Coordinates of C-alpha atoms in Angstrom, one line a residue:
M1 CA -23.6 -6.6 -14.7
P2 CA -23.0 -3.4 -16.8
G3 CA -25.8 -2.8 -19.3
D4 CA -28.3 -4.9 -17.4
P5 CA -31.8 -3.4 -18.2
T6 CA -33.1 -4.6 -14.9
A7 CA -30.5 -2.7 -12.9
P8 CA -31.8 0.2 -10.7
D9 CA -31.5 3.8 -12.0
L10 CA -28.7 5.0 -9.7
T11 CA -29.0 8.6 -10.8
T12 CA -32.3 8.9 -8.9
Q13 CA -30.3 8.7 -5.6
P14 CA -29.7 12.4 -4.7
R15 CA -26.9 11.9 -2.3
P16 CA -24.5 9.2 -3.5
V17 CA -21.8 7.4 -1.5
Y18 CA -18.5 9.3 -2.3
V19 CA -15.4 7.1 -2.6
I20 CA -12.2 9.1 -2.2
G21 CA -9.4 7.7 -4.3
A22 CA -9.3 5.8 -7.6
G23 CA -6.8 3.2 -6.6
P24 CA -7.6 -0.5 -6.2
G25 CA -9.4 0.0 -2.9
G26 CA -11.6 2.8 -4.1
L27 CA -12.5 1.2 -7.4
A28 CA -13.3 -2.1 -5.6
A29 CA -15.6 -0.4 -3.1
A30 CA -17.4 1.6 -5.9
A31 CA -18.0 -1.6 -7.9
A32 CA -19.3 -3.5 -5.0
L33 CA -21.6 -0.6 -4.0
R34 CA -22.9 -0.4 -7.6
A35 CA -23.5 -4.1 -7.6
R36 CA -25.9 -3.6 -4.7
G37 CA -27.8 -0.8 -6.3
V38 CA -26.0 2.0 -4.4
R39 CA -24.9 5.0 -6.4
A40 CA -21.1 5.5 -5.8
V41 CA -19.0 8.4 -7.1
V42 CA -15.3 8.0 -7.1
V43 CA -13.4 11.3 -6.6
E44 CA -9.7 11.3 -7.6
K45 CA -7.3 14.2 -7.4
S46 CA -5.1 13.0 -10.2
D47 CA -6.2 12.7 -13.9
G48 CA -6.8 8.9 -13.9
V49 CA -7.1 5.7 -11.9
G50 CA -4.2 3.9 -10.2
A51 CA -2.1 7.1 -9.7
S52 CA 0.2 5.6 -7.1
W53 CA 0.8 2.5 -9.2
R54 CA 1.8 4.7 -12.2
R55 CA 4.6 6.3 -10.0
H56 CA 6.2 3.1 -8.8
Y57 CA 9.5 1.8 -10.1
D58 CA 9.6 0.0 -13.4
R59 CA 10.7 -3.4 -12.0
L60 CA 7.8 -3.7 -9.6
H61 CA 5.5 -6.7 -9.7
L62 CA 2.7 -7.7 -7.3
H63 CA 4.1 -10.0 -4.6
T64 CA 0.8 -11.7 -4.5
T65 CA -0.5 -14.1 -7.1
R66 CA -2.8 -13.0 -10.0
R67 CA -5.6 -15.3 -8.8
L68 CA -5.6 -14.0 -5.3
S69 CA -5.3 -10.4 -6.2
A70 CA -8.4 -9.8 -8.4
L71 CA -11.0 -7.2 -7.3
P72 CA -14.7 -8.0 -7.1
G73 CA -16.4 -8.8 -10.4
L74 CA -13.4 -9.0 -12.7
A75 CA -10.6 -11.5 -13.0
I76 CA -7.0 -10.4 -13.8
P77 CA -6.2 -11.7 -17.3
R78 CA -4.2 -14.9 -17.5
R79 CA -1.8 -13.3 -20.0
F80 CA -0.5 -11.0 -17.2
G81 CA 1.2 -14.0 -15.7
R82 CA 1.4 -15.2 -12.1
W83 CA 3.2 -12.1 -10.7
V84 CA 1.5 -9.1 -12.3
S85 CA 3.8 -6.2 -13.4
R86 CA 3.2 -2.6 -12.5
D87 CA 2.1 -1.7 -16.0
D88 CA -0.4 -4.5 -16.1
V89 CA -1.8 -3.6 -12.7
V90 CA -2.5 -0.1 -14.2
R91 CA -4.1 -1.7 -17.3
Y92 CA -6.2 -3.9 -15.1
L93 CA -7.4 -0.9 -13.0
E94 CA -8.3 1.0 -16.1
K95 CA -10.3 -1.9 -17.5
Y96 CA -11.9 -2.5 -14.1
A97 CA -13.3 1.1 -14.0
E98 CA -14.5 0.7 -17.6
F99 CA -16.1 -2.7 -17.1
H100 CA -18.1 -1.7 -14.1
E101 CA -19.1 1.6 -15.6
L102 CA -17.9 3.5 -12.5
E103 CA -18.9 7.1 -12.0
L104 CA -15.4 8.7 -11.8
V105 CA -14.6 12.3 -11.3
T106 CA -10.9 13.2 -11.8
G107 CA -8.9 16.3 -11.1
V108 CA -10.8 17.0 -7.9
E109 CA -9.2 16.8 -4.4
V110 CA -11.3 16.3 -1.3
T111 CA -9.6 18.3 1.5
R112 CA -11.9 17.9 4.5
I113 CA -14.9 15.7 5.5
E114 CA -17.5 17.1 7.9
R115 CA -20.8 15.9 9.3
A116 CA -23.8 17.2 7.5
T117 CA -26.1 19.5 9.5
P118 CA -29.8 20.3 8.8
A119 CA -28.8 23.7 7.5
E120 CA -26.5 22.2 4.9
D121 CA -28.5 19.4 3.4
G122 CA -32.0 19.4 5.0
S123 CA -31.3 16.4 7.3
G124 CA -29.2 15.4 10.3
D125 CA -27.6 12.5 8.4
G126 CA -24.8 12.2 6.0
W127 CA -21.6 14.1 5.2
I128 CA -20.3 17.2 3.5
L129 CA -17.0 16.9 1.5
H130 CA -15.1 20.0 0.9
A131 CA -13.2 19.8 -2.3
S132 CA -10.9 21.8 -4.6
G133 CA -12.5 24.7 -6.5
G134 CA -14.7 25.5 -3.6
R135 CA -17.0 22.5 -4.1
E136 CA -19.2 21.1 -1.4
L137 CA -20.4 17.5 -2.0
A138 CA -23.3 16.1 -0.1
A139 CA -22.8 12.4 0.7
A140 CA -25.0 9.7 2.2
A141 CA -21.8 7.9 3.3
V142 CA -18.1 8.2 2.5
V143 CA -15.4 5.6 1.8
V144 CA -11.9 6.9 2.3
A145 CA -9.5 5.0 0.0
T146 CA -6.7 7.6 -0.4
G147 CA -4.0 4.9 -0.2
F148 CA -1.4 3.3 2.0
N149 CA 1.4 5.0 0.0
H150 CA 0.2 8.5 0.1
T151 CA 2.8 11.0 1.3
P152 CA 6.6 10.1 1.1
A153 CA 8.4 10.2 4.4
L154 CA 12.1 11.0 4.3
P155 CA 14.3 9.9 7.3
D156 CA 14.2 12.6 10.0
R157 CA 17.9 12.5 11.0
P158 CA 20.2 15.4 12.2
G159 CA 21.8 17.3 9.3
R160 CA 19.3 16.1 6.7
D161 CA 18.3 19.6 5.5
A162 CA 21.9 20.7 5.1
Y163 CA 23.1 17.4 3.5
E164 CA 25.4 18.3 0.5
G165 CA 24.9 15.0 -1.3
R166 CA 21.9 13.9 -3.4
L167 CA 19.0 12.5 -1.3
L168 CA 15.7 11.3 -2.8
H169 CA 12.8 9.2 -1.7
A170 CA 12.2 5.9 -3.3
C171 CA 9.0 7.2 -4.9
E172 CA 11.3 9.2 -7.3
Y173 CA 13.2 6.0 -8.4
R174 CA 12.2 4.5 -11.7
N175 CA 15.1 2.3 -12.9
P176 CA 18.9 1.9 -12.5
Q177 CA 20.0 3.6 -15.7
P178 CA 20.7 7.1 -14.1
Y179 CA 22.8 5.5 -11.4
A180 CA 25.1 3.4 -13.6
G181 CA 28.7 3.6 -12.3
Q182 CA 27.6 5.4 -9.1
D183 CA 28.0 4.6 -5.4
V184 CA 24.4 4.3 -4.0
L185 CA 23.1 3.9 -0.4
V186 CA 19.6 2.6 -0.1
V187 CA 18.1 3.4 3.3
G188 CA 15.4 0.9 4.5
V189 CA 15.2 -2.9 4.1
G190 CA 11.5 -3.3 3.5
N191 CA 10.3 -4.8 0.2
T192 CA 10.8 -1.5 -1.7
G193 CA 14.3 -0.9 -0.4
A194 CA 15.4 -4.5 -1.0
E195 CA 14.1 -4.6 -4.5
I196 CA 15.6 -1.2 -5.5
A197 CA 18.9 -2.3 -4.1
V198 CA 18.8 -5.5 -6.2
D199 CA 17.7 -3.5 -9.3
L200 CA 20.6 -1.1 -8.9
A201 CA 23.1 -3.9 -8.4
E202 CA 21.9 -5.7 -11.5
G203 CA 21.6 -2.5 -13.5
G204 CA 25.2 -1.3 -13.3
A205 CA 25.6 0.7 -10.1
A206 CA 29.3 0.7 -9.0
R207 CA 28.5 0.0 -5.4
V208 CA 25.2 -0.6 -3.6
R209 CA 24.9 -0.5 0.2
L210 CA 21.7 -1.2 2.1
A211 CA 21.3 0.6 5.5
V212 CA 19.5 -1.7 7.9
R213 CA 18.1 -0.6 11.3
T214 CA 16.2 -3.8 12.1
A215 CA 16.9 -7.1 10.5
P216 CA 13.9 -8.1 8.4
H217 CA 12.2 -11.5 8.0
I218 CA 12.9 -12.7 4.5
L219 CA 10.5 -15.1 2.8
R220 CA 10.8 -16.9 -0.5
R221 CA 8.0 -15.5 -2.7
S222 CA 7.2 -19.1 -3.8
T223 CA 8.6 -22.5 -2.7
A224 CA 8.0 -25.5 -4.9
G225 CA 5.1 -23.6 -6.6
W226 CA 3.5 -22.7 -3.2
P227 CA 3.2 -18.9 -2.9
A228 CA 4.0 -17.3 0.5
Q229 CA 0.7 -15.5 0.2
R230 CA -1.2 -18.7 0.6
S231 CA 0.7 -19.4 3.8
G232 CA -0.2 -15.9 5.0
I233 CA -3.9 -16.6 4.4
L234 CA -3.8 -20.0 6.2
V235 CA -2.0 -18.6 9.3
R236 CA -3.6 -15.2 9.6
R237 CA -6.0 -16.0 12.4
L238 CA -3.7 -18.3 14.3
P239 CA -2.0 -17.1 17.6
A240 CA 1.0 -14.9 16.9
R241 CA 3.3 -17.1 19.1
L242 CA 2.4 -20.2 17.1
V243 CA 3.0 -18.5 13.7
D244 CA 6.3 -17.1 15.0
R245 CA 7.5 -20.6 15.7
L246 CA 6.3 -21.9 12.4
G247 CA 7.9 -19.0 10.6
A248 CA 11.3 -19.6 12.3
L249 CA 11.2 -23.2 11.2
V250 CA 10.4 -22.4 7.7
A251 CA 13.1 -19.7 7.6
K252 CA 15.8 -22.1 8.8
V253 CA 14.9 -24.5 6.0
S254 CA 14.4 -22.1 3.1
V255 CA 16.4 -19.0 3.8
P256 CA 20.2 -19.1 4.4
D257 CA 21.7 -17.4 7.4
L258 CA 23.1 -14.1 6.2
S259 CA 24.7 -13.0 9.5
A260 CA 28.2 -13.2 8.1
Y261 CA 27.1 -10.6 5.4
G262 CA 25.7 -8.2 7.9
L263 CA 22.1 -9.3 7.8
P264 CA 21.4 -11.5 10.8
R265 CA 18.2 -13.4 11.5
P266 CA 15.6 -11.3 13.3
T267 CA 15.3 -11.7 17.1
T268 CA 11.5 -11.1 17.1
G269 CA 8.9 -13.4 15.6
L270 CA 7.6 -12.9 12.1
Y271 CA 3.9 -12.6 13.0
S272 CA 4.6 -10.5 16.1
R273 CA 6.4 -8.1 13.8
V274 CA 3.5 -8.1 11.3
K275 CA 1.2 -7.1 14.2
Q276 CA 3.4 -4.1 14.7
G277 CA 3.1 -3.1 11.1
S278 CA 6.3 -4.7 9.6
I279 CA 5.7 -6.9 6.6
P280 CA 8.3 -9.6 5.7
V281 CA 10.6 -9.0 2.7
Q282 CA 9.8 -11.3 -0.2
D283 CA 13.0 -12.4 -1.8
V284 CA 13.2 -11.3 -5.5
G285 CA 17.0 -11.5 -5.6
L286 CA 18.1 -10.0 -2.3
I287 CA 19.5 -13.2 -0.9
D288 CA 21.7 -13.9 -3.9
A289 CA 22.8 -10.3 -4.2
V290 CA 23.9 -10.2 -0.6
R291 CA 25.7 -13.5 -0.8
G292 CA 27.4 -12.4 -4.0
G293 CA 28.6 -9.1 -2.5
K294 CA 26.6 -7.1 -5.0
V295 CA 24.5 -5.6 -2.2
E296 CA 26.3 -4.7 1.1
P297 CA 24.2 -4.4 4.3
V298 CA 25.5 -1.7 6.5
A299 CA 24.4 0.0 9.8
A300 CA 21.4 2.3 10.0
V301 CA 21.7 6.0 9.2
E302 CA 22.1 8.1 12.3
A303 CA 22.9 11.5 10.8
F304 CA 24.0 13.6 7.8
D305 CA 27.1 15.7 8.1
G306 CA 28.1 17.8 5.1
A307 CA 28.6 15.4 2.3
E308 CA 28.9 12.4 4.5
V309 CA 26.4 10.0 6.0
V310 CA 27.0 8.9 9.6
L311 CA 26.0 5.3 10.4
A312 CA 25.0 3.8 13.7
D313 CA 28.3 2.0 14.1
G314 CA 30.2 5.3 13.9
S315 CA 31.4 4.8 10.4
R316 CA 31.1 7.5 7.8
I317 CA 30.4 7.1 4.1
A318 CA 30.1 9.5 1.1
P319 CA 27.8 7.9 -1.5
D320 CA 26.9 9.7 -4.7
V321 CA 23.2 9.1 -4.0
V322 CA 21.0 8.2 -1.0
I323 CA 17.7 6.6 -1.9
A324 CA 15.4 6.6 1.1
A325 CA 13.0 3.7 1.0
T326 CA 11.6 4.9 4.3
G327 CA 7.9 4.5 3.7
Y328 CA 4.9 6.8 3.5
R329 CA 2.5 8.6 5.8
R330 CA -1.2 8.1 5.4
A331 CA -1.7 11.9 5.7
L332 CA -5.3 11.7 6.9
E333 CA -5.0 14.4 9.6
E334 CA -6.4 17.3 7.6
L335 CA -9.1 15.1 5.9
V336 CA -10.6 13.4 9.0
G337 CA -8.3 14.2 12.0
H338 CA -10.9 16.4 13.6
L339 CA -13.4 13.5 13.7
G340 CA -11.4 11.5 16.3
V341 CA -11.2 8.5 14.0
L342 CA -7.4 8.2 13.8
D343 CA -5.0 6.5 16.3
E344 CA -1.8 8.0 17.7
R345 CA 0.1 7.0 14.6
G346 CA -2.4 8.7 12.2
R347 CA -4.0 5.4 11.0
P348 CA -7.8 4.8 10.9
R349 CA -9.1 3.0 14.0
T350 CA -11.4 0.9 11.9
H351 CA -11.4 -0.6 8.4
G352 CA -13.8 -2.4 6.1
A353 CA -17.4 -2.6 7.2
R354 CA -16.6 -1.3 10.7
S355 CA -17.5 2.3 10.9
P356 CA -16.3 4.4 13.8
E357 CA -18.8 4.7 16.7
Q358 CA -18.7 8.5 16.5
A359 CA -18.7 8.7 12.7
R360 CA -21.3 6.3 11.4
G361 CA -21.3 6.1 7.6
L362 CA -17.6 6.8 7.3
Y363 CA -15.5 3.8 6.1
F364 CA -11.8 3.2 5.4
T365 CA -10.1 0.7 3.1
G366 CA -6.5 0.1 2.0
F367 CA -4.7 1.3 5.1
S368 CA -3.5 -2.1 6.3
N369 CA -0.9 -4.3 4.7
P370 CA -1.6 -7.9 5.8
I371 CA 0.5 -10.9 5.0
S372 CA -2.5 -12.4 3.2
G373 CA -2.2 -9.7 0.5
M374 CA -3.3 -6.0 0.2
F375 CA -5.4 -6.5 -3.0
R376 CA -7.1 -9.5 -1.5
E377 CA -7.9 -7.5 1.7
M378 CA -9.3 -4.5 -0.2
A379 CA -11.5 -6.9 -2.3
M380 CA -13.0 -8.3 0.9
D381 CA -13.3 -4.9 2.4
A382 CA -15.2 -3.7 -0.6
E383 CA -17.9 -6.4 -0.3
K384 CA -18.3 -5.8 3.4
I385 CA -18.5 -2.1 3.0
A386 CA -21.1 -2.4 0.3
K387 CA -23.2 -4.7 2.3
A388 CA -23.1 -2.5 5.4
V389 CA -24.0 0.6 3.4
A390 CA -26.9 -1.1 1.7
R391 CA -28.2 -2.4 5.0
R392 CA -27.8 1.0 6.7
S393 CA -29.5 2.9 3.9
G394 CA -32.1 0.4 2.9
T395 CA -31.0 0.9 -0.7
G396 CA -30.3 -2.1 -3.0
A397 CA -29.8 -5.6 -2.0
A398 CA -28.3 -6.2 1.4

């Protein structure tokens, strides 16, 4: 606990564990390390914690429950409600860093991680972090927690660069007010695209179309008080084929068939899709908006041509604004790509306590998006990483 006079003097550890990123994953890892007597320094390129959360749209709430989203060592306040808002997530992260007395360095960006050599730090173990301002930081171990939503990815379609209309990424969207009375095309039917489309429809946009390439699985966020997250936790380790069957049965009972509105049921199983990296859409108004004609599903975007958008079915439309909810890149190549720890899609090959065979002492957290909840996953990763680091270093309680 903070302020405990029996706690070890962490400042006596010459090479701390550096945690890159002050989002929920990085803060959780630092707190768990500190609890085990390991000095952890969080390095954040922005000027405060939770930078990506501060940039999200106003309407956003966690799709996971308050109780199942807390990070190690501090509950989320009951007054934040069952589905925690964006602003309250930021408040919680600020309080979390303060409560655990985390050692936080802001305004510093780590650009490259390299193995330490005897010439650099006097031993053959550890890591050197190259950071902004010409800094070189010697680390006993490194936790990379730069975030799932790191670098916006716009749709790479022919004619995009010469498109005469207004095209922006969903990270630039805040609320529907600037789009009142406008014709808006939202590209991408993940959770972000679906929620922005509903927000626009409810906020006064004249027309809202939702470009769909692959029909999503849609889940009720909660059914009779039972959150979808709890189901995700229960089935996570079951065989994919079994979960696919269960998911299909639940969908038939709880989610209406929207085929007549241009949003057919998926042809692949829910959990099989999750294994490929596609998370189900939790319904926060999409079903009603589609059935009520407020959000119109249309074919995927194939190209941009002058002021027009060409869709996969050959039709052409000319919206006032195109909002691309087309995801993010992890953007880890410059940081760790030279270490051989990324897969062909640029994602870490390991996460949590599993350190790459060729890069012992390098850990990753927050780069998966499981149906059991990202905050819950990062909380579990934090405890596992801290235990592995303490055991490996012989520092603190293992």
